[in-house]
PDB file of C-alpha atoms in Angstrom:
ATOM      1  CA  MET U   1     -17.974 -28.700 -29.684  1.00 89.00           C
ATOM      2  CA  SER U   2     -19.636 -32.003 -30.463  1.00 90.00           C
ATOM      3  CA  LYS U   3     -23.066 -33.417 -31.117  1.00 89.00           C
ATOM      4  CA  ASN U   4     -22.090 -36.325 -28.882  1.00 94.00           C
ATOM      5  CA  LEU U   5     -21.463 -35.875 -25.160  1.00 91.00           C
ATOM      6  CA  TYR U   6     -18.526 -38.272 -25.377  1.00 95.00           C
ATOM      7  CA  GLY U   7     -16.997 -36.597 -28.440  1.00 95.00           C
ATOM      8  CA  PRO U   8     -15.010 -36.362 -30.540  1.00 96.00           C
ATOM      9  CA  TYR U   9     -14.767 -32.611 -29.901  1.00 94.00           C
ATOM     10  CA  GLU U  10     -13.618 -29.785 -32.127  1.00 92.00           C
ATOM     11  CA  TYR U  11     -12.265 -26.495 -30.764  1.00 90.00           C
ATOM     12  CA  GLN U  12     -14.675 -23.691 -31.682  1.00 87.00           C
ATOM     13  CA  GLY U  13     -13.494 -20.511 -29.961  1.00 82.00           C
ATOM     14  CA  ALA U  14     -13.509 -18.866 -26.562  1.00 88.00           C
ATOM     15  CA  PHE U  15     -15.587 -19.431 -23.436  1.00 91.00           C
ATOM     16  CA  LEU U  16     -16.458 -16.934 -20.694  1.00 92.00           C
ATOM     17  CA  LYS U  17     -13.590 -15.856 -18.432  1.00 88.00           C
ATOM     18  CA  GLY U  18     -13.262 -17.744 -15.151  1.00 83.00           C
ATOM     19  CA  GLY U  19     -12.200 -21.071 -13.743  1.00 81.00           C
ATOM     20  CA  HIS U  20     -13.887 -24.475 -13.572  1.00 87.00           C
ATOM     21  CA  ASN U  21     -17.544 -24.181 -14.473  1.00 90.00           C
ATOM     22  CA  ASP U  22     -20.880 -25.925 -14.503  1.00 93.00           C
ATOM     23  CA  VAL U  23     -23.561 -25.158 -17.116  1.00 94.00           C
ATOM     24  CA  PHE U  24     -27.301 -25.501 -16.570  1.00 96.00           C
ATOM     25  CA  GLN U  25     -30.609 -24.294 -17.961  1.00 96.00           C
ATOM     26  CA  TRP U  26     -33.341 -22.692 -15.863  1.00 97.00           C
ATOM     27  CA  LYS U  27     -36.660 -21.328 -17.170  1.00 96.00           C
ATOM     28  CA  GLY U  28     -35.385 -21.347 -20.739  1.00 95.00           C
ATOM     29  CA  GLN U  29     -32.131 -19.482 -20.003  1.00 97.00           C
ATOM     30  CA  TRP U  30     -28.672 -21.056 -19.997  1.00 96.00           C
ATOM     31  CA  TYR U  31     -26.254 -20.139 -17.172  1.00 97.00           C
ATOM     32  CA  ALA U  32     -22.712 -20.974 -16.088  1.00 95.00           C
ATOM     33  CA  PHE U  33     -21.337 -21.106 -12.572  1.00 92.00           C
ATOM     34  CA  MET U  34     -17.697 -19.929 -12.820  1.00 90.00           C
ATOM     35  CA  VAL U  35     -14.993 -20.432 -10.190  1.00 87.00           C
ATOM     36  CA  ASN U  36     -13.128 -17.278  -9.138  1.00 82.00           C
ATOM     37  CA  LYS U  37      -9.942 -17.073  -7.065  1.00 78.00           C
ATOM     38  CA  GLU U  38     -11.769 -14.762  -4.694  1.00 74.00           C
ATOM     39  CA  ILE U  39      -9.423 -14.804  -1.698  1.00 78.00           C
ATOM     40  CA  SER U  40      -6.551 -16.956  -2.882  1.00 81.00           C
ATOM     41  CA  LEU U  41      -5.809 -19.840  -5.193  1.00 79.00           C
ATOM     42  CA  PHE U  42      -7.523 -22.277  -2.813  1.00 76.00           C
ATOM     43  CA  TYR U  43     -10.217 -20.052  -1.260  1.00 77.00           C
ATOM     44  CA  ARG U  44     -12.634 -19.762  -4.131  1.00 76.00           C
ATOM     45  CA  GLY U  45     -15.725 -17.755  -4.898  1.00 79.00           C
ATOM     46  CA  VAL U  46     -18.393 -18.259  -7.542  1.00 85.00           C
ATOM     47  CA  SER U  47     -19.795 -16.085 -10.318  1.00 87.00           C
ATOM     48  CA  LEU U  48     -23.128 -16.772 -12.007  1.00 92.00           C
ATOM     49  CA  LYS U  49     -23.121 -15.707 -15.671  1.00 93.00           C
ATOM     50  CA  SER U  50     -25.824 -15.868 -18.319  1.00 95.00           C
ATOM     51  CA  LEU U  51     -24.916 -17.824 -21.449  1.00 95.00           C
ATOM     52  CA  TYR U  52     -25.882 -16.671 -24.944  1.00 95.00           C
ATOM     53  CA  PHE U  53     -25.090 -18.420 -28.206  1.00 93.00           C
ATOM     54  CA  ASN U  54     -24.303 -17.387 -31.759  1.00 93.00           C
ATOM     55  CA  GLU U  55     -26.169 -18.967 -34.677  1.00 92.00           C
ATOM     56  CA  ASP U  56     -23.372 -21.525 -35.149  1.00 88.00           C
ATOM     57  CA  GLY U  57     -23.619 -22.617 -31.505  1.00 88.00           C
ATOM     58  CA  THR U  58     -20.478 -20.869 -30.279  1.00 91.00           C
ATOM     59  CA  ILE U  59     -20.566 -18.798 -27.099  1.00 92.00           C
ATOM     60  CA  ARG U  60     -21.295 -15.095 -27.426  1.00 94.00           C
ATOM     61  CA  ILE U  61     -18.689 -13.261 -25.324  1.00 94.00           C
ATOM     62  CA  PRO U  62     -19.953  -9.952 -23.809  1.00 92.00           C
ATOM     63  CA  LYS U  63     -17.599  -6.976 -24.092  1.00 91.00           C
ATOM     64  CA  ASP U  64     -17.644  -6.555 -20.315  1.00 88.00           C
ATOM     65  CA  ASP U  65     -16.873 -10.212 -19.541  1.00 89.00           C
ATOM     66  CA  LYS U  66     -14.179 -10.440 -16.881  1.00 82.00           C
ATOM     67  CA  GLU U  67     -12.578 -12.730 -14.361  1.00 77.00           C
ATOM     68  CA  TYR U  68     -12.135 -11.823 -10.693  1.00 67.00           C
ATOM     69  CA  PRO U  69      -9.671 -10.600  -9.653  1.00 63.00           C
ATOM     70  CA  ILE U  70      -8.855  -8.682 -12.838  1.00 63.00           C
ATOM     71  CA  LYS U  71      -5.677  -7.166 -11.475  1.00 70.00           C
ATOM     72  CA  GLY U  72      -4.039  -7.255  -8.078  1.00 83.00           C
ATOM     73  CA  ARG U  73      -5.952  -8.284  -4.988  1.00 89.00           C
ATOM     74  CA  GLN U  74      -8.270  -6.481  -2.563  1.00 90.00           C
ATOM     75  CA  TRP U  75      -9.419  -7.348   0.958  1.00 94.00           C
ATOM     76  CA  ASP U  76     -12.234  -5.075   2.176  1.00 93.00           C
ATOM     77  CA  PHE U  77     -13.423  -7.305   5.072  1.00 96.00           C
ATOM     78  CA  MET U  78     -17.048  -6.368   4.473  1.00 94.00           C
ATOM     79  CA  HIS U  79     -18.299  -9.929   5.023  1.00 91.00           C
ATOM     80  CA  SER U  80     -15.503 -11.981   6.591  1.00 93.00           C
ATOM     81  CA  THR U  81     -11.818 -12.188   7.536  1.00 95.00           C
ATOM     82  CA  MET U  82     -11.184 -13.101   3.862  1.00 92.00           C
ATOM     83  CA  GLY U  83      -8.673 -15.745   4.909  1.00 92.00           C
ATOM     84  CA  TRP U  84      -6.560 -13.500   7.172  1.00 96.00           C
ATOM     85  CA  ARG U  85      -5.506 -15.104  10.447  1.00 97.00           C
ATOM     86  CA  SER U  86      -3.347 -14.551  13.504  1.00 98.00           C
ATOM     87  CA  LYS U  87       0.091 -16.121  13.293  1.00 97.00           C
ATOM     88  CA  GLN U  88       1.229 -15.180  16.802  1.00 98.00           C
ATOM     89  CA  GLY U  89       0.962 -12.596  19.563  1.00 98.00           C
ATOM     90  CA  THR U  90      -2.587 -11.414  18.904  1.00 98.00           C
ATOM     91  CA  THR U  91      -6.180 -12.451  18.524  1.00 98.00           C
ATOM     92  CA  LEU U  92      -7.877 -11.828  15.194  1.00 98.00           C
ATOM     93  CA  LYS U  93     -11.586 -11.457  14.705  1.00 98.00           C
ATOM     94  CA  TRP U  94     -13.892 -10.005  12.096  1.00 97.00           C
ATOM     95  CA  ASP U  95     -15.990  -6.946  12.885  1.00 94.00           C
ATOM     96  CA  LYS U  96     -19.330  -6.385  11.129  1.00 93.00           C
ATOM     97  CA  SER U  97     -18.358  -2.761  10.505  1.00 93.00           C
ATOM     98  CA  GLY U  98     -15.919  -4.093   7.896  1.00 95.00           C
ATOM     99  CA  CYS U  99     -12.540  -4.724   9.494  1.00 97.00           C
ATOM    100  CA  ILE U 100     -10.368  -7.306  11.187  1.00 98.00           C
ATOM    101  CA  LYS U 101      -8.987  -6.468  14.612  1.00 98.00           C
ATOM    102  CA  GLY U 102      -7.187  -7.965  17.557  1.00 98.00           C
ATOM    103  CA  ASP U 103      -5.899  -7.691  21.108  1.00 98.00           C
ATOM    104  CA  ILE U 104      -2.103  -7.773  21.325  1.00 98.00           C
ATOM    105  CA  ASN U 105      -0.573 -10.256  23.777  1.00 98.00           C
ATOM    106  CA  GLY U 106       2.937 -10.646  22.348  1.00 97.00           C
ATOM    107  CA  ASP U 107       4.816  -9.956  19.128  1.00 98.00           C
ATOM    108  CA  ALA U 108       1.746  -9.552  16.946  1.00 98.00           C
ATOM    109  CA  ILE U 109       1.798 -11.047  13.445  1.00 98.00           C
ATOM    110  CA  ILE U 110      -1.109 -11.540  11.047  1.00 98.00           C
ATOM    111  CA  GLU U 111      -1.042 -13.235   7.642  1.00 97.00           C
ATOM    112  CA  GLY U 112      -3.251 -13.540   4.586  1.00 95.00           C
ATOM    113  CA  ALA U 113      -4.401 -16.820   3.085  1.00 89.00           C
ATOM    114  CA  VAL U 114      -1.885 -19.107   1.399  1.00 84.00           C
ATOM    115  CA  TRP U 115      -1.349 -18.809  -2.364  1.00 86.00           C
ATOM    116  CA  THR U 116      -2.875 -15.346  -2.639  1.00 86.00           C
ATOM    117  CA  SER U 117      -2.276 -15.500  -6.403  1.00 80.00           C
ATOM    118  CA  ALA U 118      -1.931 -11.911  -7.622  1.00 86.00           C
ATOM    119  CA  ASN U 119       0.229 -10.928 -10.590  1.00 86.00           C
ATOM    120  CA  LEU U 120       2.964  -8.678  -9.197  1.00 91.00           C
ATOM    121  CA  ASN U 121       4.218  -7.838 -12.676  1.00 88.00           C
ATOM    122  CA  GLN U 122       0.979  -5.931 -13.229  1.00 88.00           C
ATOM    123  CA  ALA U 123       0.803  -4.343  -9.761  1.00 91.00           C
ATOM    124  CA  ASP U 124       2.467  -1.199  -8.503  1.00 94.00           C
ATOM    125  CA  SER U 125       1.600  -0.730  -4.826  1.00 96.00           C
ATOM    126  CA  VAL U 126       0.410  -2.280  -1.575  1.00 97.00           C
ATOM    127  CA  ILE U 127      -2.075  -0.148   0.375  1.00 98.00           C
ATOM    128  CA  VAL U 128      -3.054  -0.776   4.002  1.00 98.00           C
ATOM    129  CA  LYS U 129      -5.718   1.120   5.958  1.00 98.00           C
ATOM    130  CA  ILE U 130      -4.913   0.591   9.632  1.00 98.00           C
ATOM    131  CA  LYS U 131      -5.654   1.891  13.130  1.00 97.00           C
ATOM    132  CA  ASN U 132      -3.082   1.610  15.943  1.00 98.00           C
ATOM    133  CA  LEU U 133      -4.507   1.484  19.458  1.00 98.00           C
ATOM    134  CA  SER U 134      -1.184   0.731  21.132  1.00 98.00           C
ATOM    135  CA  SER U 135       2.002   2.576  22.109  1.00 98.00           C
ATOM    136  CA  ALA U 136       3.863   1.202  19.056  1.00 98.00           C
ATOM    137  CA  THR U 137       5.424   3.716  16.671  1.00 98.00           C
ATOM    138  CA  LYS U 138       6.562   1.170  14.083  1.00 98.00           C
ATOM    139  CA  GLY U 139       5.027  -1.663  12.097  1.00 98.00           C
ATOM    140  CA  ARG U 140       6.308  -4.033   9.442  1.00 98.00           C
ATOM    141  CA  ILE U 141       4.877  -5.516   6.261  1.00 98.00           C
ATOM    142  CA  GLY U 142       6.328  -8.528   4.466  1.00 98.00           C
ATOM    143  CA  ILE U 143       5.714  -9.885   0.987  1.00 97.00           C
ATOM    144  CA  ALA U 144       6.415 -13.453  -0.129  1.00 96.00           C
ATOM    145  CA  SER U 145       6.392 -14.135  -3.859  1.00 94.00           C
ATOM    146  CA  HIS U 146       7.030 -17.076  -6.155  1.00 92.00           C
ATOM    147  CA  THR U 147       7.590 -17.993  -9.768  1.00 90.00           C
ATOM    148  CA  LEU U 148       4.776 -19.865 -11.461  1.00 83.00           C
ATOM    149  CA  GLY U 149       5.676 -23.329 -12.643  1.00 81.00           C
ATOM    150  CA  ASN U 150       4.674 -26.977 -12.553  1.00 77.00           C
ATOM    151  CA  ARG U 151       3.215 -28.009  -9.177  1.00 83.00           C
ATOM    152  CA  PHE U 152       4.389 -24.843  -7.438  1.00 81.00           C
ATOM    153  CA  TRP U 153       1.652 -25.368  -4.847  1.00 81.00           C
ATOM    154  CA  LYS U 154       3.611 -28.313  -3.460  1.00 83.00           C
ATOM    155  CA  HIS U 155       5.921 -25.785  -1.769  1.00 83.00           C
ATOM    156  CA  PRO U 156       3.695 -23.701   0.537  1.00 84.00           C
ATOM    157  CA  GLU U 157       6.380 -23.136   3.182  1.00 88.00           C
ATOM    158  CA  ILE U 158       7.800 -19.637   3.627  1.00 94.00           C
ATOM    159  CA  ASP U 159      11.017 -18.641   5.403  1.00 95.00           C
ATOM    160  CA  TRP U 160      10.043 -15.135   6.491  1.00 96.00           C
ATOM    161  CA  ASP U 161      13.604 -14.395   7.572  1.00 95.00           C
ATOM    162  CA  LYS U 162      14.512 -14.460   3.880  1.00 94.00           C
ATOM    163  CA  GLU U 163      11.447 -12.674   2.498  1.00 96.00           C
ATOM    164  CA  LEU U 164      11.206  -8.972   1.635  1.00 97.00           C
ATOM    165  CA  LYS U 165       9.982  -6.563   4.333  1.00 97.00           C
ATOM    166  CA  ILE U 166       9.426  -2.848   4.914  1.00 97.00           C
ATOM    167  CA  GLU U 167       9.172  -1.117   8.300  1.00 98.00           C
ATOM    168  CA  PHE U 168       6.768   1.804   8.517  1.00 98.00           C
ATOM    169  CA  ASP U 169       6.017   4.622  10.946  1.00 98.00           C
ATOM    170  CA  ILE U 170       2.654   4.580  12.661  1.00 97.00           C
ATOM    171  CA  LYS U 171       0.982   6.995  15.053  1.00 97.00           C
ATOM    172  CA  PRO U 172       0.593   5.549  18.586  1.00 98.00           C
ATOM    173  CA  ASN U 173      -2.613   5.368  20.637  1.00 97.00           C
ATOM    174  CA  THR U 174      -4.887   7.045  18.116  1.00 96.00           C
ATOM    175  CA  ILE U 175      -8.379   6.387  16.796  1.00 95.00           C
ATOM    176  CA  GLU U 176      -7.250   8.004  13.549  1.00 96.00           C
ATOM    177  CA  MET U 177      -7.288   5.727  10.505  1.00 96.00           C
ATOM    178  CA  GLN U 178      -3.952   5.754   8.702  1.00 97.00           C
ATOM    179  CA  VAL U 179      -3.598   4.896   5.023  1.00 98.00           C
ATOM    180  CA  LEU U 180      -0.150   3.519   4.214  1.00 98.00           C
ATOM    181  CA  LYS U 181       1.065   3.026   0.635  1.00 98.00           C
ATOM    182  CA  PHE U 182       4.140   0.995  -0.272  1.00 97.00           C
ATOM    183  CA  LYS U 183       5.677   0.765  -3.719  1.00 97.00           C
ATOM    184  CA  ILE U 184       6.254  -2.868  -4.613  1.00 96.00           C
ATOM    185  CA  SER U 185       9.610  -1.865  -6.090  1.00 95.00           C
ATOM    186  CA  ASP U 186      10.640  -0.585  -2.635  1.00 95.00           C
ATOM    187  CA  PHE U 187      10.468  -4.128  -1.261  1.00 96.00           C
ATOM    188  CA  GLY U 188      13.222  -5.215  -3.642  1.00 95.00           C
ATOM    189  CA  LYS U 189      13.146  -7.812  -6.393  1.00 95.00           C
ATOM    190  CA  VAL U 190       9.906  -9.785  -6.219  1.00 95.00           C
ATOM    191  CA  ASP U 191       8.903 -12.807  -8.281  1.00 94.00           C
ATOM    192  CA  GLU U 192       5.980 -12.751 -10.668  1.00 91.00           C
ATOM    193  CA  SER U 193       3.187 -13.897  -8.332  1.00 90.00           C
ATOM    194  CA  LEU U 194       2.193 -12.982  -4.783  1.00 92.00           C
ATOM    195  CA  LYS U 195       2.363 -15.926  -2.398  1.00 93.00           C
ATOM    196  CA  ARG U 196       1.354 -14.285   0.884  1.00 95.00           C
ATOM    197  CA  LEU U 197       1.315 -10.993   2.779  1.00 96.00           C
ATOM    198  CA  ARG U 198       2.320 -10.648   6.435  1.00 98.00           C
ATOM    199  CA  ILE U 199       1.716  -7.628   8.679  1.00 98.00           C
ATOM    200  CA  GLU U 200       3.220  -6.909  12.085  1.00 98.00           C
ATOM    201  CA  PRO U 201       0.862  -4.091  13.122  1.00 98.00           C
ATOM    202  CA  ALA U 202       2.620  -2.979  16.320  1.00 98.00           C
ATOM    203  CA  LEU U 203       6.345  -3.632  16.646  1.00 98.00           C
ATOM    204  CA  GLY U 204       7.976  -3.707  20.067  1.00 97.00           C
ATOM    205  CA  VAL U 205       4.840  -3.838  22.226  1.00 98.00           C
ATOM    206  CA  THR U 206       3.007  -6.693  23.916  1.00 97.00           C
ATOM    207  CA  SER U 207      -0.315  -5.017  24.711  1.00 98.00           C
ATOM    208  CA  GLY U 208      -2.870  -2.808  23.005  1.00 98.00           C
ATOM    209  CA  LYS U 209      -5.160  -3.224  20.029  1.00 98.00           C
ATOM    210  CA  TRP U 210      -5.031  -2.892  16.236  1.00 98.00           C
ATOM    211  CA  GLU U 211      -7.540  -2.706  13.393  1.00 98.00           C
ATOM    212  CA  VAL U 212      -7.115  -3.222   9.653  1.00 98.00           C
ATOM    213  CA  HIS U 213      -9.952  -1.963   7.440  1.00 97.00           C
ATOM    214  CA  TYR U 214      -8.543  -2.484   3.963  1.00 96.00           C
ATOM    215  CA  ILE U 215      -5.597  -4.076   2.164  1.00 97.00           C
ATOM    216  CA  SER U 216      -4.967  -3.821  -1.546  1.00 95.00           C
ATOM    217  CA  VAL U 217      -2.348  -4.924  -4.055  1.00 95.00           C
ATOM    218  CA  GLU U 218      -2.897  -2.744  -7.114  1.00 91.00           C
TER     219      GLU U 218
END
């Protein structure tokens, strides 16, 4: 804190949880726009929080103050693809009903946004809610992780041949939604932070359709 915009400043306690922020006053109330890592480290959302002050000018921290995401990572696809994209062998589009889906035209692979940024040390499972409208009976999910450190973002490349993967059984040609749950420990030894998820929704086929309605790391 300082009485002068240019300082010197003295540390006076905590601020609200979140990333880079901008503070402004509107109709007598102070607010802060807070950056959230909504989809990944580089796809960011915004929270608007009211600011209240103690008598000494320090920030009053509400008991329910939190930063998104608190733990893990969720993609519900209610408003967008949330950074998921087709890597090969399929189209990928967002459906207003709250899913991503595609037409298979090869070895279908979809991936989440780069630098997903979820703490795997605090997570237990990966959950996928999927529909298989093809003759495939198998799918595959891959997880790329990394160790946090200085300028780790300078190394976005992933060699998926070396990353951890799990094959799963899936019912063919069904409108039934299937909920698949994978223990993170079943993938093998992962590093502390999630880098990216990859899903191959229909192994061994080159036609058909798929839908994904929900993905969660929790």
